[in-house]
Short mmCIF file of C-alpha atoms in Angstrom, two decimals:
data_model
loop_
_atom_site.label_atom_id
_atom_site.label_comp_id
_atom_site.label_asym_id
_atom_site.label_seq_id
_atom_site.Cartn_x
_atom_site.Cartn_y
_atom_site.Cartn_z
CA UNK O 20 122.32 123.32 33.91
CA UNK O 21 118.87 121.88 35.07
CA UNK O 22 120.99 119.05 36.68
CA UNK O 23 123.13 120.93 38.80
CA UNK O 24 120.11 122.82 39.90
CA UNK O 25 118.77 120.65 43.00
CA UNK O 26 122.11 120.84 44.14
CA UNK O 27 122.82 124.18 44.27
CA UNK O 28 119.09 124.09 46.26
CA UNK O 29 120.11 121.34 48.68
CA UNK O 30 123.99 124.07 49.43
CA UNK O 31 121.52 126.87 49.68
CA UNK O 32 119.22 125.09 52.14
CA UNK O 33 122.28 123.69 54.54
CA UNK O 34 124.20 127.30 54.41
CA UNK O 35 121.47 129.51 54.69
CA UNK O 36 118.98 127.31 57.15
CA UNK O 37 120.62 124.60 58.56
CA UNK O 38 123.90 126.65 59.65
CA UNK O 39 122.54 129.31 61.34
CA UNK O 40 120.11 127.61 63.08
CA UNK O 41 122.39 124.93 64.42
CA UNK O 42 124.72 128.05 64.92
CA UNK O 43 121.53 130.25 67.39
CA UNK O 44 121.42 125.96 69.59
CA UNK O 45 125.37 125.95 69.88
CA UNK O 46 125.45 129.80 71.00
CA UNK O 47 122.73 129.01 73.34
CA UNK O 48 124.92 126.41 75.06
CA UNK O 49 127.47 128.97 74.80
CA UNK O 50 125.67 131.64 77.13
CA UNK O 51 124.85 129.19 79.23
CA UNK O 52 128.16 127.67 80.00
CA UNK O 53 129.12 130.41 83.04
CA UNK O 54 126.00 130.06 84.49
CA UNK O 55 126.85 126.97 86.40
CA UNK O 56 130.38 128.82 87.40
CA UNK O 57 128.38 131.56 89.04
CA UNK O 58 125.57 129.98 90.44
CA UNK O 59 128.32 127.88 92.36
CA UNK O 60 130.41 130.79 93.61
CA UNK O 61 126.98 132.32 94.88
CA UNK O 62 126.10 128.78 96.76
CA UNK O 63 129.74 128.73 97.96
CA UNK O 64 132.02 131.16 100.08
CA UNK O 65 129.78 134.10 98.08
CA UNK O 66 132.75 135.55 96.56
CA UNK O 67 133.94 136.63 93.60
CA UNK O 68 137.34 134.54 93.99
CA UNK O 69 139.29 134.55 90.84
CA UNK O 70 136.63 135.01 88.62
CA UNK O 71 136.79 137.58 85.66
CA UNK O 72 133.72 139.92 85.22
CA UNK O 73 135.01 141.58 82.80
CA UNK O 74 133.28 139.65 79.88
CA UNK O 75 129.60 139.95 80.81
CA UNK O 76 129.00 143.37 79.94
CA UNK O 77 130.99 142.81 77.18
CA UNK O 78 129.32 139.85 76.27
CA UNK O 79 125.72 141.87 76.38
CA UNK O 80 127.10 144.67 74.33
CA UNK O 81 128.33 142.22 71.80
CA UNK O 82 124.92 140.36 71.86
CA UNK O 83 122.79 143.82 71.74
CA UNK O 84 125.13 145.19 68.69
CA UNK O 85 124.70 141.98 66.87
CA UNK O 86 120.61 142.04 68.00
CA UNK O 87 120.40 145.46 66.08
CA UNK O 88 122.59 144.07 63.36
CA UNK O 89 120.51 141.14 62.56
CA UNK O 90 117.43 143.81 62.76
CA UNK O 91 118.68 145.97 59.98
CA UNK O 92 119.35 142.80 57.67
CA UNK O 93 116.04 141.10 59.04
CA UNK O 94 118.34 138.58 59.53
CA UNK O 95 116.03 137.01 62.85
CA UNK O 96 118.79 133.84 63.11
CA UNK O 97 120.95 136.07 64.28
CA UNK O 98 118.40 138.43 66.07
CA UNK O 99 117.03 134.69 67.98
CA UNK O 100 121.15 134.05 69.02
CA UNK O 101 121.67 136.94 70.40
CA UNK O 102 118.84 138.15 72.47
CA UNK O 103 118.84 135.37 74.85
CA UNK O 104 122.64 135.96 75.19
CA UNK O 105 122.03 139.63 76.00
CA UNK O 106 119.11 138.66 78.70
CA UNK O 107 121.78 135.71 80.27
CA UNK O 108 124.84 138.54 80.32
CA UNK O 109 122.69 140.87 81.94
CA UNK O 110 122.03 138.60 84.77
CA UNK O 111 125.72 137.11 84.84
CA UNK O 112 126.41 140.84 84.90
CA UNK O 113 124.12 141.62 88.13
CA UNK O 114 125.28 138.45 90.00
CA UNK O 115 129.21 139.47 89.66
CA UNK O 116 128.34 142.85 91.22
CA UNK O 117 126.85 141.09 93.91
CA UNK O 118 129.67 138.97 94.39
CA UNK O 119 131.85 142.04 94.34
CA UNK O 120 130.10 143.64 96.87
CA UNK O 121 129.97 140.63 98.95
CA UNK O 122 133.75 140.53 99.12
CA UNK O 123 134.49 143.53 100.66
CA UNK O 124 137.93 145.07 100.18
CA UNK O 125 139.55 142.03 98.63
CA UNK O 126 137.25 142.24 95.72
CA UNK O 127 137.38 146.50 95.78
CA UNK O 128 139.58 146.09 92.46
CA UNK O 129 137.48 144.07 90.48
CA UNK O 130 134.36 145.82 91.83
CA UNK O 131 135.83 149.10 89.79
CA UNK O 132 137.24 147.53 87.07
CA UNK O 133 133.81 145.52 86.66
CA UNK O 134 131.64 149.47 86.94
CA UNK O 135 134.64 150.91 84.21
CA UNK O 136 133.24 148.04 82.08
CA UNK O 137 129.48 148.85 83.02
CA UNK O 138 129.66 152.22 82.19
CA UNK O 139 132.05 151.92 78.87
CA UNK O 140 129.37 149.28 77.77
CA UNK O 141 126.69 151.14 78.48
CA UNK O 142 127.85 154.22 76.91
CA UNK O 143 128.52 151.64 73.50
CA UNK O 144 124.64 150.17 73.92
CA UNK O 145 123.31 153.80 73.49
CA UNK O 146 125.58 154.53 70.36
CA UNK O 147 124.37 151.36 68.66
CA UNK O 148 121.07 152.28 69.53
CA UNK O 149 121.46 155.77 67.85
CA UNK O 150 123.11 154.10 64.92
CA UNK O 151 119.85 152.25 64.71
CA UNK O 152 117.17 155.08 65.58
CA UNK O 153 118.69 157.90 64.00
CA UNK O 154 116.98 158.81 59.92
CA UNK O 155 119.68 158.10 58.15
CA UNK O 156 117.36 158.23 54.69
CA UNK O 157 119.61 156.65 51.71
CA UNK O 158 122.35 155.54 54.14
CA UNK O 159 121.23 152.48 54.96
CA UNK O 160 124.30 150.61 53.86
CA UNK O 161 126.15 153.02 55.87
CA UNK O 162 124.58 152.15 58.90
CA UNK O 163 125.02 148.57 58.50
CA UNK O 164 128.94 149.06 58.00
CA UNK O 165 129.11 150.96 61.13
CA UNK O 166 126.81 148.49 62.94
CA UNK O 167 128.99 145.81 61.89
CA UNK O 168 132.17 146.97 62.32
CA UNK O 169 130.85 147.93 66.18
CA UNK O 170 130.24 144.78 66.71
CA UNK O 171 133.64 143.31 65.48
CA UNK O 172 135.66 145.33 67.24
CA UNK O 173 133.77 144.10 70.72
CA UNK O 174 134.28 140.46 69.42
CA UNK O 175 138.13 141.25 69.28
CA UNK O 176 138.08 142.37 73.17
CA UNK O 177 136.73 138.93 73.54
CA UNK O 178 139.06 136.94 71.81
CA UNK O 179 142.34 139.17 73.34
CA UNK O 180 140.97 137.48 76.98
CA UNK O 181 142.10 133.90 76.08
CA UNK O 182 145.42 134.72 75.13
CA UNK O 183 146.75 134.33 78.74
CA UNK O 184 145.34 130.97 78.81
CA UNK O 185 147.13 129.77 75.34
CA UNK O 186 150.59 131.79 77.20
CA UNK O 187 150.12 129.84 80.64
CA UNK O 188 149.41 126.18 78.62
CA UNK O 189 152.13 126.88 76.93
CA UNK O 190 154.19 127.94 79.75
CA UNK O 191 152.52 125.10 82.24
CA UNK O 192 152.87 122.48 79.58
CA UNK O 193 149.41 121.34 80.74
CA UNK O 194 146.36 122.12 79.15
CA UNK O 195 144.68 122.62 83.16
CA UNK O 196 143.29 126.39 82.19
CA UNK O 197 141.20 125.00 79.36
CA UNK O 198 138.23 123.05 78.97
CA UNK O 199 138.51 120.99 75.83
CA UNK O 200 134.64 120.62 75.41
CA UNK O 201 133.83 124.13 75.05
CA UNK O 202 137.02 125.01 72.96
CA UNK O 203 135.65 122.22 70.67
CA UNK O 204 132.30 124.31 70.89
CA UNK O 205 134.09 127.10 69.84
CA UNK O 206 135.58 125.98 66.62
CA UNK O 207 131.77 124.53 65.98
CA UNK O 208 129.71 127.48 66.62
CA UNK O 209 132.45 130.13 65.08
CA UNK O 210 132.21 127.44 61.93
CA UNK O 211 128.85 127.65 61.48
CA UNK O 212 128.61 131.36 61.64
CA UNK O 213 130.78 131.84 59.14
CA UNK O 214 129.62 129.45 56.71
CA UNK O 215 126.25 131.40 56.58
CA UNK O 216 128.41 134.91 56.68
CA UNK O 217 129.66 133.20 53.57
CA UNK O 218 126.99 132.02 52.28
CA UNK O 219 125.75 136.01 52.73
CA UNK O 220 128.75 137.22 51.23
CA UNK O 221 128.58 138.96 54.09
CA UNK O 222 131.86 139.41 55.93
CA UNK O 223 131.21 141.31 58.87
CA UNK O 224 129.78 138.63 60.18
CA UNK O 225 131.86 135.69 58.67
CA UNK O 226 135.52 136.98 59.36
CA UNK O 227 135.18 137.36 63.13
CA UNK O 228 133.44 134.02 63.02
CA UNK O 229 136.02 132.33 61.37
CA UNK O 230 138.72 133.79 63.23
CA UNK O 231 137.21 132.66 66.51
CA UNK O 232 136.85 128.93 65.19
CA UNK O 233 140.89 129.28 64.17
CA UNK O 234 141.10 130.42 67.49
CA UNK O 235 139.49 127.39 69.05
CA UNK O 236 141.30 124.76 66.75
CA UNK O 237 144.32 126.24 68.43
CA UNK O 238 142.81 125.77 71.85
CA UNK O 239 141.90 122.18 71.01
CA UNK O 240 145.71 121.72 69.29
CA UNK O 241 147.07 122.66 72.34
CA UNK O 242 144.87 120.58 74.66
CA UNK O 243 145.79 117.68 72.20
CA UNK O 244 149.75 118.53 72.68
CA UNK O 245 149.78 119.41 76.49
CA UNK O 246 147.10 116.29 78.39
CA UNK O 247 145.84 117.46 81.45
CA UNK O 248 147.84 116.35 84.73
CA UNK O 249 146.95 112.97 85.73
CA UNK O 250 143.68 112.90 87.88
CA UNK O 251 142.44 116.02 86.15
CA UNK O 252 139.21 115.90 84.00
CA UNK O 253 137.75 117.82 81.26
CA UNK O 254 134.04 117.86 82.76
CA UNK O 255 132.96 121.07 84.21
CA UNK O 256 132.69 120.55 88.18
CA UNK O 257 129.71 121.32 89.83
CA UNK O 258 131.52 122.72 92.37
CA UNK O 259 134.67 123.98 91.21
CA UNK O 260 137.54 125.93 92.68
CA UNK O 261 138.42 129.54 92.00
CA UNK O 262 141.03 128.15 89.95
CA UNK O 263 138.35 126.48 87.40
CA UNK O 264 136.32 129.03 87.94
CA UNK O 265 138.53 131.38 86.39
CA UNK O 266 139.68 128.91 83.46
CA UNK O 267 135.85 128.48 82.55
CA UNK O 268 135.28 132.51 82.49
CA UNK O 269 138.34 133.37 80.69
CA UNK O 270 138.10 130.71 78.10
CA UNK O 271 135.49 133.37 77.28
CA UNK O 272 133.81 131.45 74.25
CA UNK O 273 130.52 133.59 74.42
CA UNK O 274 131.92 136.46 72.24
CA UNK O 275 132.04 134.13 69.38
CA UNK O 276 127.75 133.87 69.13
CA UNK O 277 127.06 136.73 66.42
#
């Protein structure tokens, strides 16, 4: 029994330490991914274009549910993951109005659609913040389940978005709406997470986790099945059209960071 024991250390160490932390670098890249998309549409034409703003204030109530989450468990991997995803949506989320309101009438649609969104996001922030504040006495478990199962029912608005991209691939038989380095990213960081949900036995966080790195082996699979057309690349153009510029904001692969 004394033999097995520096091995069960060594598991401990790598799925309690080691995952999560490579897990809060990988969701960093993550959040960071749209930032070049945006800052380019905002040194460009200054228009919204194609893009979908619908997942950054999404994206920060994900990251704020999961930052009061990982508060209640003292769990500060995930509290370190998320907060710099909620500061980056936040932004993402300012510069998309700005784009909206740069486009006039053409972007008048998304420009509501994007407030709806505000305010329904909003409106979930303050509940999770009651859920937090509120004296709840013995009921602590209680407040984690509904904390939890908060945040995993934002993370499934997240992964519904990529589902037109799998249908057009599909459709297209070219793999054009995805980029194959940050679906790759995707089955990492959702593997990671859920490994150290695991490792927790704790499955709020490890089912959504692993669902979203399923998710991105089928992304990958179908990049594998359908190549890009011939002179296309999988590198994420500095200055890309609206028509990467809505495959790299729909691929949507911040909602897996938890």
């Amino acid at each position: 029994r004394m033999d097995n024991h520096p091995a069960k250390m060594s598991s401990s160490i790598l799925t309690q330490h080691v995952a999560p932390a490579l897990g809060t670098l990988v969701a960093l890249l993550l959040f960071l991914a749209p930032l070049k998309t945006l800052k380019a549409a905002m040194q460009g034409k200054r228009l919204l274009g194609d893009i979908n703003p619908v997942p950054f204030p999404l994206l920060a109530t994900n990251c704020a549910g999961w930052v009061a989450y990982g508060y209640l468990l003292r769990d500060y991997y995930i509290v370190v993951a998320n907060i710099t995803g909620l500061v980056l949506a936040m932004h993402y989320t300012l510069q998309a109005y700005c784009l909206c309101s740069m486009g006039g009438e053409r972007t008048e649609g998304k420009r509501k659609l994007l407030h709806g969104t505000v305010v329904g996001a909003s409106l979930m922030m303050a509940y999770v913040g009651l859920v937090v504040a509120l004296p709840l006495g013995d009921k602590e478990e209680a407040r984690k389940l509904v904390l939890g199962l908060v945040c995993n029912a934002v993370i499934v608005c997240f992964y519904a978005s990529p589902l037109a991209e799998v249908k057009t691939v599909i459709a297209s038989k070219s793999s054009d709406a995805l980029v194959f380095p940050m679906c790759l990213m995707n089955v990492i960081n959702g593997t990671l997470w859920a490994v150290y949900g695991f490792a927790l036995s704790d499955y709020l966080i490890a089912a959504p986790n692993a669902l979203g790195a399923l998710f991105g082996v089928l992304q990958c699979t179908l990049c594998a099945i359908y190549p890009r057309r011939r002179g296309e690349s999988n590198a994420i153009p500095v200055n890309p059209s609206t028509e990467k510029l809505d495959a790299l904001v729909s691929a949507d692969p911040l909602s897996e960071a938890t």
